[in-house]
CSV table of N, CA, C and O in Angstrom, one decimal:
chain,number,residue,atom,x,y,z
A,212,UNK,N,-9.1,-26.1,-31.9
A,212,UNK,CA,-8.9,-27.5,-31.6
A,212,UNK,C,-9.2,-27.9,-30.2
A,212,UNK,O,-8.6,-28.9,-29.8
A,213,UNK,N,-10.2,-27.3,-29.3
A,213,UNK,CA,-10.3,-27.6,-28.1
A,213,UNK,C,-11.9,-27.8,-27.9
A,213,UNK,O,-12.8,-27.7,-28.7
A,214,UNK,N,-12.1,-28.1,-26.8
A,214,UNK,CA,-13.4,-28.9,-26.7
A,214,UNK,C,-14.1,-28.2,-25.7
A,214,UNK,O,-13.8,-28.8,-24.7
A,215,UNK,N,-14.8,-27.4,-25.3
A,215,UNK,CA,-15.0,-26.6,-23.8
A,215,UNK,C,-15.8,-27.8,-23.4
A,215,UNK,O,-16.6,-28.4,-24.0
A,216,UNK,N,-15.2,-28.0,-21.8
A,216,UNK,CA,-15.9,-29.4,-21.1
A,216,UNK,C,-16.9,-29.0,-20.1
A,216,UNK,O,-17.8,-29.7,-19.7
A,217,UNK,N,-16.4,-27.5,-19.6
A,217,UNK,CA,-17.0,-26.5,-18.6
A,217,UNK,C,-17.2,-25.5,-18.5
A,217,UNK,O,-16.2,-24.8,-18.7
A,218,UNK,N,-18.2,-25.0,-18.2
A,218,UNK,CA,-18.1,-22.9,-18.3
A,218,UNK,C,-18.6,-22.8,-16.7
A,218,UNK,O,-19.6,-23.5,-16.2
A,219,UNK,N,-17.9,-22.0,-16.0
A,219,UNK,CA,-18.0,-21.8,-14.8
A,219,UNK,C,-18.2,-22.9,-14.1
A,219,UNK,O,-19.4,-23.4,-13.9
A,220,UNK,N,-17.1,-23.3,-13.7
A,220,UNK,CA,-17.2,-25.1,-12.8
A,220,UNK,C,-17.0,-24.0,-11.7
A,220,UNK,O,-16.4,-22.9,-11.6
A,221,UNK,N,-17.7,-25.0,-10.6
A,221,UNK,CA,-17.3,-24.6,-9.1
A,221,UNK,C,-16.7,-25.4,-8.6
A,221,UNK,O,-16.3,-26.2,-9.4
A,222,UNK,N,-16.3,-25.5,-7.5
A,222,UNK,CA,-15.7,-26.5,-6.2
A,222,UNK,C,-15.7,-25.5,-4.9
A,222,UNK,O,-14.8,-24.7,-4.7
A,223,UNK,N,-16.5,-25.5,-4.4
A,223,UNK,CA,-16.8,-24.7,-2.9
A,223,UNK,C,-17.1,-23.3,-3.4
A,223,UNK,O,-18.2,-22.8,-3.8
A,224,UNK,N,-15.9,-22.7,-3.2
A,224,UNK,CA,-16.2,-21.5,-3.2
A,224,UNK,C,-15.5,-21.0,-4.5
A,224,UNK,O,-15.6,-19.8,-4.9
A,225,UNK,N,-14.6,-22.1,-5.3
A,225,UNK,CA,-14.0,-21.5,-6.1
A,225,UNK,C,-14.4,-21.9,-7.6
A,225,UNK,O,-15.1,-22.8,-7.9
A,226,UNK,N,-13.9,-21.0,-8.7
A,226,UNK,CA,-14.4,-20.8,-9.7
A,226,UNK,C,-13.8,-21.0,-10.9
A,226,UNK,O,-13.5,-19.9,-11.3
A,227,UNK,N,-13.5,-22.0,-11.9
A,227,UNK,CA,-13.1,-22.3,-13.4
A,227,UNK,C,-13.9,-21.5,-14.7
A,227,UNK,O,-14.7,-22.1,-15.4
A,228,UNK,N,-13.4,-20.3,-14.7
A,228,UNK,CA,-14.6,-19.6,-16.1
A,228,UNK,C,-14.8,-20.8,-17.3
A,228,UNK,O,-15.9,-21.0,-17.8
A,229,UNK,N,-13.8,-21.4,-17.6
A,229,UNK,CA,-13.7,-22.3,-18.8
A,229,UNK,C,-12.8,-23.4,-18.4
A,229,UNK,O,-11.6,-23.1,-17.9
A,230,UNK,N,-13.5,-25.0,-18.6
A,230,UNK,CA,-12.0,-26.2,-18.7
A,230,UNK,C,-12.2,-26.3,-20.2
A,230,UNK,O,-13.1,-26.9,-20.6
A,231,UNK,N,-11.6,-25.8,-20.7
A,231,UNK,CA,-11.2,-26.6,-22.2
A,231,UNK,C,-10.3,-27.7,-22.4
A,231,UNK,O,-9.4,-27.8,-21.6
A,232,UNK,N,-10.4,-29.0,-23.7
A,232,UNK,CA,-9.0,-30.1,-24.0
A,232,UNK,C,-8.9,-30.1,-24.9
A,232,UNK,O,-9.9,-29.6,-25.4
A,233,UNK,N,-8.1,-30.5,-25.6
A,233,UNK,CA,-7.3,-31.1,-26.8
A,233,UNK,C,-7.4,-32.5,-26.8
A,233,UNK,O,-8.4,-33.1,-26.3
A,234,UNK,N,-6.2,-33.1,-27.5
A,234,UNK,CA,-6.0,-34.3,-27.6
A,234,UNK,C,-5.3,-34.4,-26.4
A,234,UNK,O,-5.5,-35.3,-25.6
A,235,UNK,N,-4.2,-33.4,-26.1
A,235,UNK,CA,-2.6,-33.5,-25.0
A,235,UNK,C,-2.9,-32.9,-23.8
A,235,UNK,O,-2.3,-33.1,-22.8
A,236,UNK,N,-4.1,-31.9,-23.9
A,236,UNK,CA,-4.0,-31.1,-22.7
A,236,UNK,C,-5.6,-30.8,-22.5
A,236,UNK,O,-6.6,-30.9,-23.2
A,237,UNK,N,-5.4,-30.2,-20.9
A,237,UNK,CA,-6.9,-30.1,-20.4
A,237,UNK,C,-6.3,-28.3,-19.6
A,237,UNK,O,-5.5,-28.0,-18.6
A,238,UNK,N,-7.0,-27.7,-20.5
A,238,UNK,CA,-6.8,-26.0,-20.0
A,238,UNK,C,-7.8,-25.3,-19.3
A,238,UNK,O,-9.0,-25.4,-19.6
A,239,UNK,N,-7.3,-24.6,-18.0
A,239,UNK,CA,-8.2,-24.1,-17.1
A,239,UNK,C,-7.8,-22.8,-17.1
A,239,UNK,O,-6.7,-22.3,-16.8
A,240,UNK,N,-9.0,-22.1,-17.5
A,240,UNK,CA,-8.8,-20.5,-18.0
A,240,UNK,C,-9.9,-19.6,-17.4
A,240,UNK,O,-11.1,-19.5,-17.5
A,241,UNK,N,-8.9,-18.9,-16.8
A,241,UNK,CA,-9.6,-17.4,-16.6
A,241,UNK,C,-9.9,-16.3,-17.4
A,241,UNK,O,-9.0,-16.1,-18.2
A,242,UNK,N,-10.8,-15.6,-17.4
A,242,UNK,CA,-11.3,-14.7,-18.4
A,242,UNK,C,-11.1,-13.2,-17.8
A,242,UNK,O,-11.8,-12.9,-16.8
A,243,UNK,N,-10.4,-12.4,-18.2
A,243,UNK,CA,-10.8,-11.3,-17.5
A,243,UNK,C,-10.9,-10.3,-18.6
A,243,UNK,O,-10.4,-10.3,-19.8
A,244,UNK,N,-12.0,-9.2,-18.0
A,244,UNK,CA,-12.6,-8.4,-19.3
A,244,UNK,C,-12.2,-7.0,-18.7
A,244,UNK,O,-12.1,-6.9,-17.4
A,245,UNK,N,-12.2,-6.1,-19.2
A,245,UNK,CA,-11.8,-4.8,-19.0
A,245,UNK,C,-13.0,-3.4,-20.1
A,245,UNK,O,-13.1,-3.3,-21.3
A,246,UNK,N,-13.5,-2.7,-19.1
A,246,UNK,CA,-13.9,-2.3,-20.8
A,246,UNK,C,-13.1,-0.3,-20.4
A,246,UNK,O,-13.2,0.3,-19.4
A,247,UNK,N,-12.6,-0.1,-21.6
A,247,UNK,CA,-11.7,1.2,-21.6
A,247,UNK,C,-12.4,1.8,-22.6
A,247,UNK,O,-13.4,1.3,-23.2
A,248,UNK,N,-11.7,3.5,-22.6
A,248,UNK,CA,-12.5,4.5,-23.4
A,248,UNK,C,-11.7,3.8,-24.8
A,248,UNK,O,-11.3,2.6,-24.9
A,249,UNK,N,-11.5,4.8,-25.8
A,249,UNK,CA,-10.8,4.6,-27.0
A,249,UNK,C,-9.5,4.8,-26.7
A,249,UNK,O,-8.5,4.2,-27.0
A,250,UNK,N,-9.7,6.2,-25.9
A,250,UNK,CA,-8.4,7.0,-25.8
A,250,UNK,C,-7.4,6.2,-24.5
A,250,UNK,O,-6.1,6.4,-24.4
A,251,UNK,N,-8.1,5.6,-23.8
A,251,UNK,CA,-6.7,4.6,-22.7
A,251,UNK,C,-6.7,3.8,-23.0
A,251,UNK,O,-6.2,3.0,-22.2
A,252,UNK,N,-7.3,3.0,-24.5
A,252,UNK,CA,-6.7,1.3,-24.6
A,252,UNK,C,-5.7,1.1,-24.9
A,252,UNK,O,-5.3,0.0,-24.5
A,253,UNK,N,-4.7,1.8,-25.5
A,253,UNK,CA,-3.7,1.6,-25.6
A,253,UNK,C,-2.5,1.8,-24.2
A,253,UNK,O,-1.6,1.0,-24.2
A,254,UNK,N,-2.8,2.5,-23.5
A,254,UNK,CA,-2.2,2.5,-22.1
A,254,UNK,C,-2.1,2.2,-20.7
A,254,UNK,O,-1.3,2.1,-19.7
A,255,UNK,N,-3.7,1.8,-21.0
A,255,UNK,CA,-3.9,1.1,-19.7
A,255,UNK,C,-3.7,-0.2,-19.4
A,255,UNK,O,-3.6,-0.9,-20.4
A,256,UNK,N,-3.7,-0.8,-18.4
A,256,UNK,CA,-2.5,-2.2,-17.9
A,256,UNK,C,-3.7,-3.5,-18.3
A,256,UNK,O,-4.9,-3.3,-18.0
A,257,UNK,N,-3.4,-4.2,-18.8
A,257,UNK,CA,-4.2,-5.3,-19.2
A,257,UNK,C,-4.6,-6.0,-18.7
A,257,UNK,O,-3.9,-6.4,-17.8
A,258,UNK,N,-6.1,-6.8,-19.0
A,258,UNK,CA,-7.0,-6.9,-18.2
A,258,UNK,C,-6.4,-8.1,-17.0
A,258,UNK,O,-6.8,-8.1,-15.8
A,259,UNK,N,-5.6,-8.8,-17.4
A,259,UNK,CA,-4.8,-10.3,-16.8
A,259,UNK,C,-4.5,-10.1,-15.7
A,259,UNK,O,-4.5,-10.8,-14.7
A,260,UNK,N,-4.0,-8.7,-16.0
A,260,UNK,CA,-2.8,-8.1,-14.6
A,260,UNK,C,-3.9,-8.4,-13.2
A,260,UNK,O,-3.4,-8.8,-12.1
A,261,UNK,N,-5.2,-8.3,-13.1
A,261,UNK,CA,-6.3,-8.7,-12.4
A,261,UNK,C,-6.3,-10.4,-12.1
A,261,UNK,O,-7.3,-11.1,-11.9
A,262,UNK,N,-5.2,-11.0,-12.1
A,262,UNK,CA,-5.1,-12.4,-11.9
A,262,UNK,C,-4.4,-12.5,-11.3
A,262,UNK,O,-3.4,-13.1,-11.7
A,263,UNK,N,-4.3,-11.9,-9.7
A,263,UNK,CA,-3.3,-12.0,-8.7
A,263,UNK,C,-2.7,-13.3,-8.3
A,263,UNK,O,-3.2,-14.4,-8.6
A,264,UNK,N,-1.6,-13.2,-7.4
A,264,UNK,CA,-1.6,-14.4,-6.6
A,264,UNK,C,-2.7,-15.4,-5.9
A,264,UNK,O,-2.6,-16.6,-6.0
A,265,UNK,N,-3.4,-15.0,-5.5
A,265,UNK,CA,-4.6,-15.4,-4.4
A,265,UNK,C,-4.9,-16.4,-5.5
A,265,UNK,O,-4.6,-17.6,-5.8
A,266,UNK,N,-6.0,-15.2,-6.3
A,266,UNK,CA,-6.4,-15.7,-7.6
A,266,UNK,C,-6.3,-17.1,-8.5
A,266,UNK,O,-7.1,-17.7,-9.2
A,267,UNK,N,-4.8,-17.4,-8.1
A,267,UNK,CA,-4.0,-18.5,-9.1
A,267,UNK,C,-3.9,-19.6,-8.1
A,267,UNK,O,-3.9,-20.7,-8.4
A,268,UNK,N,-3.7,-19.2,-6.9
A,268,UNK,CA,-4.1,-20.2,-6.0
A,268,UNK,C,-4.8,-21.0,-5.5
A,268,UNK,O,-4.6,-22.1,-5.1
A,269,UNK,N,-6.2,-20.1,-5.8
A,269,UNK,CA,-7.7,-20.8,-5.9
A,269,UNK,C,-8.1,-21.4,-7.3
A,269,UNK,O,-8.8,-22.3,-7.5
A,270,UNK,N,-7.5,-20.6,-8.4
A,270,UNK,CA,-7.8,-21.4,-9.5
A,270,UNK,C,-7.0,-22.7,-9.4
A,270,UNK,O,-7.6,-23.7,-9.0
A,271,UNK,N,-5.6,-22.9,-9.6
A,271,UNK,CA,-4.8,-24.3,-8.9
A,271,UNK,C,-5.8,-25.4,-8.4
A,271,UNK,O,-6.0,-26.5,-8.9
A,272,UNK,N,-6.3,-24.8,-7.1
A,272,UNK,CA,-6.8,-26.1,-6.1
A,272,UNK,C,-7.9,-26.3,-6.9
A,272,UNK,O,-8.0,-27.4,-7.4
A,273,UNK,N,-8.9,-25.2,-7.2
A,273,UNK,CA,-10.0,-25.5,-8.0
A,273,UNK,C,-9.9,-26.7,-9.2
A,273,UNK,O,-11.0,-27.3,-9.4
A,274,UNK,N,-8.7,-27.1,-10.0
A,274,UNK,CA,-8.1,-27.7,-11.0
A,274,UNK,C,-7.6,-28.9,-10.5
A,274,UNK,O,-7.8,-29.9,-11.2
A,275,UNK,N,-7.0,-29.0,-9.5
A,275,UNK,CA,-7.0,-30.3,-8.9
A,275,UNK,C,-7.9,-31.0,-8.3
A,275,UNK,O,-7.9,-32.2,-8.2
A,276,UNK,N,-9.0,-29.8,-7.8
A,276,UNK,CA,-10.4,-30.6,-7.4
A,276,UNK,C,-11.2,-31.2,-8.6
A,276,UNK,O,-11.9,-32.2,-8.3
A,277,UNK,N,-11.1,-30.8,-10.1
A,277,UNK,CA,-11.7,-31.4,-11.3
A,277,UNK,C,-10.8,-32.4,-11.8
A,277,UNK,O,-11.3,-33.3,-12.6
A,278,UNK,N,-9.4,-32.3,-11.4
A,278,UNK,CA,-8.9,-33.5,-12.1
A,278,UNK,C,-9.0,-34.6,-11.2
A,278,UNK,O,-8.9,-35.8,-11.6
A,279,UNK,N,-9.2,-34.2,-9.7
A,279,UNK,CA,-9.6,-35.7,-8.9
A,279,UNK,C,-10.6,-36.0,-8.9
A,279,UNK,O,-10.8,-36.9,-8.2
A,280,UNK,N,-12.1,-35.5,-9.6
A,280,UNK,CA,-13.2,-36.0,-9.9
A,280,UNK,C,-13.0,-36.5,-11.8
A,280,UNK,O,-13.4,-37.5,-12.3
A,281,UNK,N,-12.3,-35.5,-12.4
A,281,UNK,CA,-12.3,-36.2,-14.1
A,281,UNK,C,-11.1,-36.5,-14.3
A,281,UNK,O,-10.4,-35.7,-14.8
A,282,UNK,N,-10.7,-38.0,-13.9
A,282,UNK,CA,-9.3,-38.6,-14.3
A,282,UNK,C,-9.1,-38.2,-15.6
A,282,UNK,O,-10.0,-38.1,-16.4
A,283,UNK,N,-7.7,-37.9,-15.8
A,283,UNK,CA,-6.9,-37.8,-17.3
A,283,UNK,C,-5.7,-37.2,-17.6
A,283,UNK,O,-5.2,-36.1,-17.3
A,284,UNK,N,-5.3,-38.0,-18.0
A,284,UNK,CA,-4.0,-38.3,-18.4
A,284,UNK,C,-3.1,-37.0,-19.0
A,284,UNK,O,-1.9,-36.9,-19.1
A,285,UNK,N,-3.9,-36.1,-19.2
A,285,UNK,CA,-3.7,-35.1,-20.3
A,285,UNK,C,-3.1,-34.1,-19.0
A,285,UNK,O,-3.4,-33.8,-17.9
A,286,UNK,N,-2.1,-33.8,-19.9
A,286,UNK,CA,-1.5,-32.1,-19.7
A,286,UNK,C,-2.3,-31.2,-18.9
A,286,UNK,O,-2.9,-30.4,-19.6
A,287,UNK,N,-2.4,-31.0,-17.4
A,287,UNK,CA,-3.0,-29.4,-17.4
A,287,UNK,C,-2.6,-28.4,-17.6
A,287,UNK,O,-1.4,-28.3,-17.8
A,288,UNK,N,-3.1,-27.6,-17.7
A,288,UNK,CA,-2.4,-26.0,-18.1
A,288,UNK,C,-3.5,-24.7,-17.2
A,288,UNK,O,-4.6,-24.8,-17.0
A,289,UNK,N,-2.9,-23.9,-17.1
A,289,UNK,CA,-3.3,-22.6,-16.5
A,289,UNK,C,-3.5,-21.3,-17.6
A,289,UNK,O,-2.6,-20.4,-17.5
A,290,UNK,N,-4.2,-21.1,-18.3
A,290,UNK,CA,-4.7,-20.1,-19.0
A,290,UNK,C,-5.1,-18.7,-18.8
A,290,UNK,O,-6.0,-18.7,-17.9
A,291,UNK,N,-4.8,-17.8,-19.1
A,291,UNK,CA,-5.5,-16.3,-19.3
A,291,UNK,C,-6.3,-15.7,-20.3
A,291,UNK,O,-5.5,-15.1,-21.0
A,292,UNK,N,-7.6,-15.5,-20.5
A,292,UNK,CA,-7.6,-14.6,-21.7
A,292,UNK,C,-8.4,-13.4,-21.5
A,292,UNK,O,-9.5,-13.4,-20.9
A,293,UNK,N,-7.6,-12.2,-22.1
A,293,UNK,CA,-7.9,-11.0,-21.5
A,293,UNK,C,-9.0,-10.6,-22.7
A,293,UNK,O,-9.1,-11.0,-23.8
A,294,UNK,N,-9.7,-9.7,-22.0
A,294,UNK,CA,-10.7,-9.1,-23.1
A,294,UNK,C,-10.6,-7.8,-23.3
A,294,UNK,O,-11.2,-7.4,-22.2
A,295,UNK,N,-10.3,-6.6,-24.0
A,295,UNK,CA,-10.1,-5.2,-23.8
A,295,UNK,C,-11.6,-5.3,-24.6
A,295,UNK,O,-12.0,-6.1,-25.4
A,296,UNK,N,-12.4,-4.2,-24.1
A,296,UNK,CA,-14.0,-3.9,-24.5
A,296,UNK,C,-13.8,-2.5,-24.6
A,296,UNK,O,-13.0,-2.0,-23.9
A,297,UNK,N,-14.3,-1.8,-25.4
A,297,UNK,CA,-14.7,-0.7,-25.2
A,297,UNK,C,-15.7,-0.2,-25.7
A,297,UNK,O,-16.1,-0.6,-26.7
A,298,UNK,N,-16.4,1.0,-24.9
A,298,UNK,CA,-17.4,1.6,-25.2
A,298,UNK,C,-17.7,2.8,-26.3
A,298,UNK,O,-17.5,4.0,-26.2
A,299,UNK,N,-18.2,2.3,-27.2
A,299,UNK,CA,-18.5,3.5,-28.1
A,299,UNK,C,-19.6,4.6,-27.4
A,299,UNK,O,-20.7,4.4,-27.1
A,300,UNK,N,-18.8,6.2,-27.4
A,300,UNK,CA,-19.3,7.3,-27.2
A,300,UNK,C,-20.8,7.7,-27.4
A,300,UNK,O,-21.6,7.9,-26.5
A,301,UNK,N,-20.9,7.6,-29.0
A,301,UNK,CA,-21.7,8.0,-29.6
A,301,UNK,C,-23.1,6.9,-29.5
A,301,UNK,O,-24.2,7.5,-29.3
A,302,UNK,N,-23.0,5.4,-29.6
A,302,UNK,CA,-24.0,4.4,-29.6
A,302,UNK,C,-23.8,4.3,-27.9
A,302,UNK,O,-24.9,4.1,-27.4
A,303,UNK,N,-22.9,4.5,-27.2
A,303,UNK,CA,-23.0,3.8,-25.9
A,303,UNK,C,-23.0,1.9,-26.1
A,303,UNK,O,-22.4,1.3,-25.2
A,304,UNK,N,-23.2,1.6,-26.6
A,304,UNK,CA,-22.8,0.0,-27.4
A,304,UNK,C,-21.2,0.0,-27.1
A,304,UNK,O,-20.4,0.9,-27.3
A,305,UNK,N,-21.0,-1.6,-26.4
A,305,UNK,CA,-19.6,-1.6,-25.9
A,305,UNK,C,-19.3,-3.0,-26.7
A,305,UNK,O,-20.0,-4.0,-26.7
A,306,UNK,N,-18.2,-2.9,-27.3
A,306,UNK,CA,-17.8,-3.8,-28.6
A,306,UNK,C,-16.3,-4.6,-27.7
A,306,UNK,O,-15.4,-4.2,-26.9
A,307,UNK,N,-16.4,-5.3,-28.2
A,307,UNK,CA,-14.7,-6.2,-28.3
A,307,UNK,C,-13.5,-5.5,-29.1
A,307,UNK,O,-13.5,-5.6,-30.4
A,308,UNK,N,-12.7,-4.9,-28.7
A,308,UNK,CA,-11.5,-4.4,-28.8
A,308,UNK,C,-10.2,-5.5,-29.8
A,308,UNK,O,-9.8,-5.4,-31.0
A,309,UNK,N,-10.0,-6.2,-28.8
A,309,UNK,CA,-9.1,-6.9,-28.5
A,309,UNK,C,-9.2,-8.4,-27.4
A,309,UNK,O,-9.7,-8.4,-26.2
A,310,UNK,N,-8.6,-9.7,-28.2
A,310,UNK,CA,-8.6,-11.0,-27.0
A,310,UNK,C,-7.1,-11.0,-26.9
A,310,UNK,O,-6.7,-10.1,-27.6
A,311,UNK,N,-6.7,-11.3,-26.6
A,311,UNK,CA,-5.2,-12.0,-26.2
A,311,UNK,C,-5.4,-13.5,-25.1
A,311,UNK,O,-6.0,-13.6,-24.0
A,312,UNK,N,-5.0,-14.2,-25.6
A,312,UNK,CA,-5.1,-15.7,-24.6
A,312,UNK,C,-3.8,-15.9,-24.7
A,312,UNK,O,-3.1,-15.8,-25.7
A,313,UNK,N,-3.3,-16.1,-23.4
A,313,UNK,CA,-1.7,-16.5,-22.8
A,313,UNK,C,-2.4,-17.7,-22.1
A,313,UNK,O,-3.2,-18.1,-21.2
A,314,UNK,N,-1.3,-18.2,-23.2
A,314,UNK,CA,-1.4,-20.2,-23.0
A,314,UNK,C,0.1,-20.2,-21.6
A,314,UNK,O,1.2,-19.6,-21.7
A,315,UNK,N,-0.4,-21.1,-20.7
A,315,UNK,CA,0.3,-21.5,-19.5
A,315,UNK,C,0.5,-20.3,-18.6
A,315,UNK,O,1.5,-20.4,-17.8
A,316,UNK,N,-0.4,-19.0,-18.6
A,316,UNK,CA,-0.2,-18.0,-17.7
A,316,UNK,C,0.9,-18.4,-16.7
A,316,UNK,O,2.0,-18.0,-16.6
A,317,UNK,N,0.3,-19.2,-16.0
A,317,UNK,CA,0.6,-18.9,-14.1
A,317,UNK,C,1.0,-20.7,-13.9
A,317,UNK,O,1.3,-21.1,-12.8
C-alpha cells in the first residue's frame, strides 16, 4: 500500500535509501543487507543492528530536510529493513534469505 517517492534521496552529505507513503504516513527507510554462510544465519546479529546512533541522526535531519522541501501533512516514520543474503557454496550465487521491515525503528 505504499508508493516509493524516492530511492536514494540526498541532502548534502546525507542519504534516504527509500521515502515511501501511504495515505497517513510518509516512511524514510534504511536498508541494510548482510550476506551470511548457511551455517551463521541463524546466529549472527541482524543486519539493522548496523543502524547506529550517528546513523539515525543523519537519517532524522536528512527527513526533515525532505519534509521542508515536500510539504505534508502525513505521518513521518523511521523505518528499517534488514536483508539476510546468503551465499550458496556450490553456485557461488547469493540469494535472499530473509526481509524483516521494522515499521518505526528509531
Amino acid at each position: 500500500g505504499y508508493t516509493v517517492k524516492e530511492r536514494n534521496w540526498r541532502s548534502g552529505h546525507m542519504e534516504i535509501d527509500i521515502i515511501a507513503a501511504n495515505l497517513s504516513t510518509v516512511a524514510f527507510v534504511e536498508v541494510k543487507a548482510r550476506t551470511y554462510t548457511k551455517d551463521t544465519l541463524d546466529v549472527a546479529p541482524p543486519p539493522g543492528n548496523a543502524v547506529g546512533s550517528e546513523k539515525q541522526r543523519l537519517t532524522r535531519k536528512a527527513a526533515k530536510d525532505y519534509l521542508w522541501l515536500h510539504h505534508s501533512k502525513k505521518q513521518p516514520r523511521m523505518d528499517v529493513i534488514e536483508v539476510w543474503l546468503v551465499k550458496d557454496e556450490k553456485s557461488g550465487k547469493t540469494k535472499v534469505a530473509k526481509i524483516n521491515h521494522i515499521k518505526g525503528a528509531y
